[in-house]
Short mmCIF file of C-alpha atoms in Angstrom, two decimals:
data_model
loop_
_atom_site.label_atom_id
_atom_site.label_comp_id
_atom_site.label_asym_id
_atom_site.label_seq_id
_atom_site.Cartn_x
_atom_site.Cartn_y
_atom_site.Cartn_z
CA MET A 1 -35.57 -52.35 0.32
CA ARG A 2 -37.85 -51.16 -2.60
CA LEU A 3 -37.54 -47.85 -4.27
CA VAL A 4 -40.50 -45.99 -2.77
CA PRO A 5 -39.33 -46.49 1.04
CA SER A 6 -35.69 -45.62 -0.13
CA LEU A 7 -36.46 -42.40 -1.52
CA LEU A 8 -38.48 -41.36 1.61
CA VAL A 9 -35.29 -42.40 3.46
CA LEU A 10 -33.51 -40.12 1.10
CA THR A 11 -35.99 -37.12 1.72
CA VAL A 12 -34.94 -37.59 5.47
CA VAL A 13 -31.35 -37.29 4.31
CA SER A 14 -32.03 -34.14 2.11
CA GLY A 15 -33.62 -32.45 5.46
CA LEU A 16 -30.40 -33.49 7.22
CA ILE A 17 -28.00 -31.90 4.70
CA ASP A 18 -30.04 -28.54 4.38
CA ALA A 19 -30.13 -28.23 8.05
CA VAL A 20 -26.46 -28.69 8.23
CA SER A 21 -25.82 -26.14 5.43
CA TYR A 22 -28.26 -23.62 6.38
CA LEU A 23 -27.83 -23.64 10.21
CA GLY A 24 -24.02 -24.50 10.20
CA LEU A 25 -22.45 -23.25 7.00
CA GLY A 26 -23.77 -19.71 6.95
CA HIS A 27 -27.24 -19.74 5.38
CA VAL A 28 -26.70 -21.45 2.20
CA PHE A 29 -28.54 -24.68 1.05
CA THR A 30 -26.42 -27.64 -0.69
CA ALA A 31 -29.69 -29.95 -1.51
CA ASN A 32 -32.67 -27.49 -2.11
CA MET A 33 -31.36 -25.44 -4.88
CA THR A 34 -34.79 -23.72 -5.42
CA GLY A 35 -34.04 -22.13 -1.95
CA ASN A 36 -30.32 -21.74 -3.20
CA VAL A 37 -31.26 -19.51 -6.08
CA VAL A 38 -33.41 -17.46 -3.83
CA VAL A 39 -30.55 -17.13 -1.34
CA LEU A 40 -28.11 -16.01 -3.99
CA GLY A 41 -30.63 -13.26 -4.89
CA PHE A 42 -30.74 -12.23 -1.39
CA ALA A 43 -27.03 -12.12 -1.07
CA ALA A 44 -26.83 -10.33 -4.42
CA ALA A 45 -29.00 -7.53 -3.28
CA GLY A 46 -26.51 -7.25 0.00
CA ALA A 47 -28.72 -8.62 2.57
CA PRO A 48 -27.04 -9.44 5.53
CA GLY A 49 -26.21 -13.02 6.69
CA PHE A 50 -25.72 -14.55 3.11
CA SER A 51 -22.81 -15.02 1.02
CA ILE A 52 -22.48 -15.00 -2.60
CA PRO A 53 -19.18 -17.19 -2.83
CA HIS A 54 -20.73 -19.79 -0.43
CA THR A 55 -23.76 -20.09 -2.60
CA ALA A 56 -22.40 -19.91 -6.06
CA THR A 57 -19.90 -22.69 -4.67
CA SER A 58 -22.90 -24.73 -3.80
CA LEU A 59 -24.74 -24.13 -7.09
CA ALA A 60 -21.57 -25.16 -8.98
CA PHE A 61 -20.98 -28.32 -7.54
CA PHE A 62 -24.58 -29.26 -7.25
CA LEU A 63 -24.39 -28.90 -11.07
CA ALA A 64 -21.39 -30.73 -11.21
CA GLY A 65 -22.75 -33.75 -9.53
CA ALA A 66 -26.10 -33.55 -11.67
CA ALA A 67 -23.76 -33.49 -14.61
CA SER A 68 -21.87 -36.67 -13.34
CA GLY A 69 -24.98 -38.26 -12.39
CA GLY A 70 -26.50 -37.76 -16.05
CA ARG A 71 -23.38 -39.71 -17.47
CA LEU A 72 -23.63 -42.51 -15.01
CA VAL A 73 -27.12 -43.43 -15.96
CA ARG A 74 -26.75 -42.90 -19.61
CA ARG A 75 -23.18 -44.67 -20.10
CA PRO A 76 -23.49 -47.81 -22.51
CA GLY A 77 -23.40 -50.92 -20.48
CA GLY A 78 -24.41 -49.14 -17.13
CA GLY A 79 -26.77 -51.97 -16.34
CA SER A 80 -29.88 -52.13 -14.59
CA ARG A 81 -31.17 -49.27 -12.62
CA ARG A 82 -30.80 -51.07 -9.42
CA ARG A 83 -27.08 -51.23 -10.41
CA TRP A 84 -26.54 -47.46 -11.07
CA THR A 85 -28.91 -46.48 -8.21
CA ARG A 86 -26.63 -48.50 -5.82
CA VAL A 87 -23.55 -47.08 -7.39
CA THR A 88 -24.61 -43.41 -6.83
CA LEU A 89 -26.02 -44.20 -3.37
CA ALA A 90 -22.46 -45.66 -2.62
CA ALA A 91 -20.88 -42.55 -4.13
CA GLU A 92 -23.16 -40.26 -2.02
CA ALA A 93 -22.05 -42.20 1.12
CA VAL A 94 -18.55 -41.67 0.78
CA LEU A 95 -18.69 -37.85 -0.16
CA LEU A 96 -21.22 -37.31 2.95
CA ALA A 97 -18.46 -39.39 5.10
CA GLY A 98 -15.75 -37.30 3.66
CA ALA A 99 -17.92 -34.12 4.51
CA SER A 100 -18.21 -35.54 8.06
CA ALA A 101 -14.27 -36.05 8.66
CA VAL A 102 -13.66 -32.83 7.28
CA ALA A 103 -16.18 -31.14 9.98
CA PHE A 104 -14.44 -33.68 12.68
CA ALA A 105 -11.03 -32.50 11.73
CA THR A 106 -11.28 -28.76 11.47
CA ALA A 107 -12.59 -25.61 13.53
CA GLU A 108 -16.02 -24.70 13.27
CA HIS A 109 -15.61 -21.47 11.72
CA ASP A 110 -12.53 -22.50 9.39
CA ARG A 111 -13.22 -21.07 5.87
CA HIS A 112 -11.63 -24.39 4.42
CA ARG A 113 -13.94 -26.41 6.49
CA ILE A 114 -17.05 -24.36 4.94
CA TYR A 115 -16.27 -24.53 1.49
CA ALA A 116 -15.20 -28.31 1.62
CA VAL A 117 -18.48 -29.27 3.26
CA ILE A 118 -20.25 -27.04 0.80
CA ALA A 119 -18.69 -28.83 -2.17
CA LEU A 120 -19.00 -32.24 -0.94
CA THR A 121 -22.54 -32.20 0.06
CA ALA A 122 -23.76 -30.43 -2.96
CA PHE A 123 -22.03 -32.48 -5.40
CA ALA A 124 -23.44 -35.54 -3.50
CA MET A 125 -27.10 -34.02 -3.73
CA GLY A 126 -26.57 -33.14 -7.64
CA LEU A 127 -25.47 -36.81 -8.29
CA ARG A 128 -28.25 -38.05 -6.43
CA ASN A 129 -30.95 -35.63 -7.91
CA ALA A 130 -29.79 -36.76 -11.50
CA THR A 131 -30.53 -40.57 -10.56
CA VAL A 132 -33.47 -39.90 -8.88
CA ARG A 133 -34.98 -37.96 -11.91
CA LYS A 134 -33.98 -40.94 -14.13
CA LEU A 135 -35.85 -43.33 -11.88
CA ALA A 136 -38.86 -41.29 -12.45
CA VAL A 137 -40.83 -42.89 -9.33
CA PRO A 138 -44.55 -40.98 -9.53
CA ASP A 139 -44.91 -38.38 -6.77
CA LEU A 140 -41.18 -38.67 -5.86
CA THR A 141 -39.35 -37.46 -8.63
CA THR A 142 -36.90 -35.43 -6.36
CA THR A 143 -36.00 -36.05 -3.00
CA THR A 144 -34.69 -32.43 -2.11
CA VAL A 145 -37.73 -30.30 -2.33
CA VAL A 146 -41.54 -31.13 -1.46
CA THR A 147 -43.20 -28.14 -3.38
CA MET A 148 -44.75 -30.61 -6.10
CA PRO A 149 -46.07 -33.11 -3.41
CA LEU A 150 -47.44 -30.06 -1.70
CA THR A 151 -49.03 -28.87 -4.73
CA GLY A 152 -50.46 -32.31 -5.62
CA LEU A 153 -52.07 -32.77 -2.04
CA ALA A 154 -53.90 -29.40 -2.39
CA SER A 155 -54.77 -29.49 -6.22
CA ASP A 156 -56.07 -33.15 -6.12
CA SER A 157 -57.95 -32.30 -2.74
CA ARG A 158 -61.94 -31.62 -2.61
CA ALA A 159 -61.05 -28.02 -2.23
CA GLY A 160 -59.28 -28.09 -5.46
CA GLY A 161 -61.78 -29.89 -7.29
CA GLY A 162 -60.22 -33.52 -6.93
CA SER A 163 -61.47 -36.87 -5.53
CA GLY A 164 -60.00 -35.86 -1.93
CA HIS A 165 -57.85 -38.98 -1.76
CA GLY A 166 -54.41 -37.41 -1.22
CA SER A 167 -51.47 -39.68 -2.29
CA PRO A 168 -49.88 -41.38 0.74
CA ARG A 169 -46.67 -41.04 -1.05
CA ARG A 170 -46.90 -37.14 -1.27
CA THR A 171 -47.73 -37.08 2.50
CA ALA A 172 -44.84 -39.18 3.30
CA ALA A 173 -42.56 -36.94 1.10
CA VAL A 174 -43.42 -33.99 3.08
CA VAL A 175 -43.41 -35.77 6.52
CA ALA A 176 -39.90 -37.24 5.63
CA MET A 177 -38.42 -33.80 4.81
CA PHE A 178 -40.08 -32.13 8.09
CA ALA A 179 -38.38 -34.89 10.29
CA GLY A 180 -35.14 -34.75 8.66
CA ALA A 181 -34.94 -30.89 9.04
CA VAL A 182 -35.90 -31.50 12.75
CA LEU A 183 -33.35 -34.10 13.33
CA GLY A 184 -30.67 -32.45 11.89
CA ALA A 185 -31.42 -29.07 13.37
CA ALA A 186 -31.44 -30.67 16.77
CA LEU A 187 -27.90 -32.14 16.14
CA VAL A 188 -26.57 -28.89 14.69
CA LEU A 189 -27.78 -26.91 17.62
CA HIS A 190 -26.70 -29.19 20.28
CA GLN A 191 -23.57 -31.01 18.90
CA ASP A 192 -21.97 -30.29 15.61
CA ILE A 193 -22.29 -30.39 11.96
CA ALA A 194 -20.15 -33.68 11.81
CA ALA A 195 -22.84 -35.61 13.73
CA PRO A 196 -25.77 -35.14 11.29
CA LEU A 197 -23.21 -35.49 8.38
CA LEU A 198 -22.10 -38.93 9.53
CA LEU A 199 -25.89 -39.93 10.24
CA ALA A 200 -26.58 -38.96 6.66
CA ALA A 201 -23.75 -40.80 5.27
CA VAL A 202 -24.73 -44.11 7.35
CA MET A 203 -28.18 -43.95 5.80
CA SER A 204 -27.15 -43.41 2.30
CA GLY A 205 -24.60 -46.22 2.83
CA VAL A 206 -27.14 -48.54 4.06
CA LEU A 207 -29.29 -47.74 1.17
CA ALA A 208 -26.82 -48.42 -1.43
CA VAL A 209 -26.52 -52.03 0.00
CA THR A 210 -30.24 -52.81 0.19
CA VAL A 211 -32.07 -50.85 -2.46
CA SER A 212 -33.78 -53.42 -4.94
CA GLY A 213 -34.62 -51.21 -7.88
CA ARG A 214 -38.20 -52.09 -7.71
CA GLU A 215 -40.96 -49.83 -6.61
#
């Protein structure tokens, strides 16, 4: 599969992951770090329903994952971008599968479960983000937030003085994130966090085998 559709699928996965973390792990994000910094601010101010330890854990493991991803894509003899993209996605699939296994094996409100799933999913998203940033595909330089695609759609519209020809990639990214969030929320609300985590792991695993490295 070419890079552009692969990155859109990963954006769906991000929606799944943030639905799991925000709805199932106590109002924390493990993919969207912009939201996580805001949540940390809420928690620091004493707002109810937010946890500094949960949010700090997510940020720390995301940064660790991103640092690991940076080393992976820069190491000598790392091979083509197809190779290190596949390695990253395989690692993401394993981490998400591990998170799903933890969720299946532990009780819903077990604190060890919460911290383990936060750590595994945040590390996976950091690792992936570093790789996607290195790929530098136009309009898809991140798969965990859609602020820039939305900005581009508005600023390049006729109302913004642009051509009015919005980027299909930008629109697709927004739709993909929305679809992932809807699907993830439905699974969390009607089943458990283990199901969407397993689905996310399978999707990442399939991409690890099929991504081509070409746009």
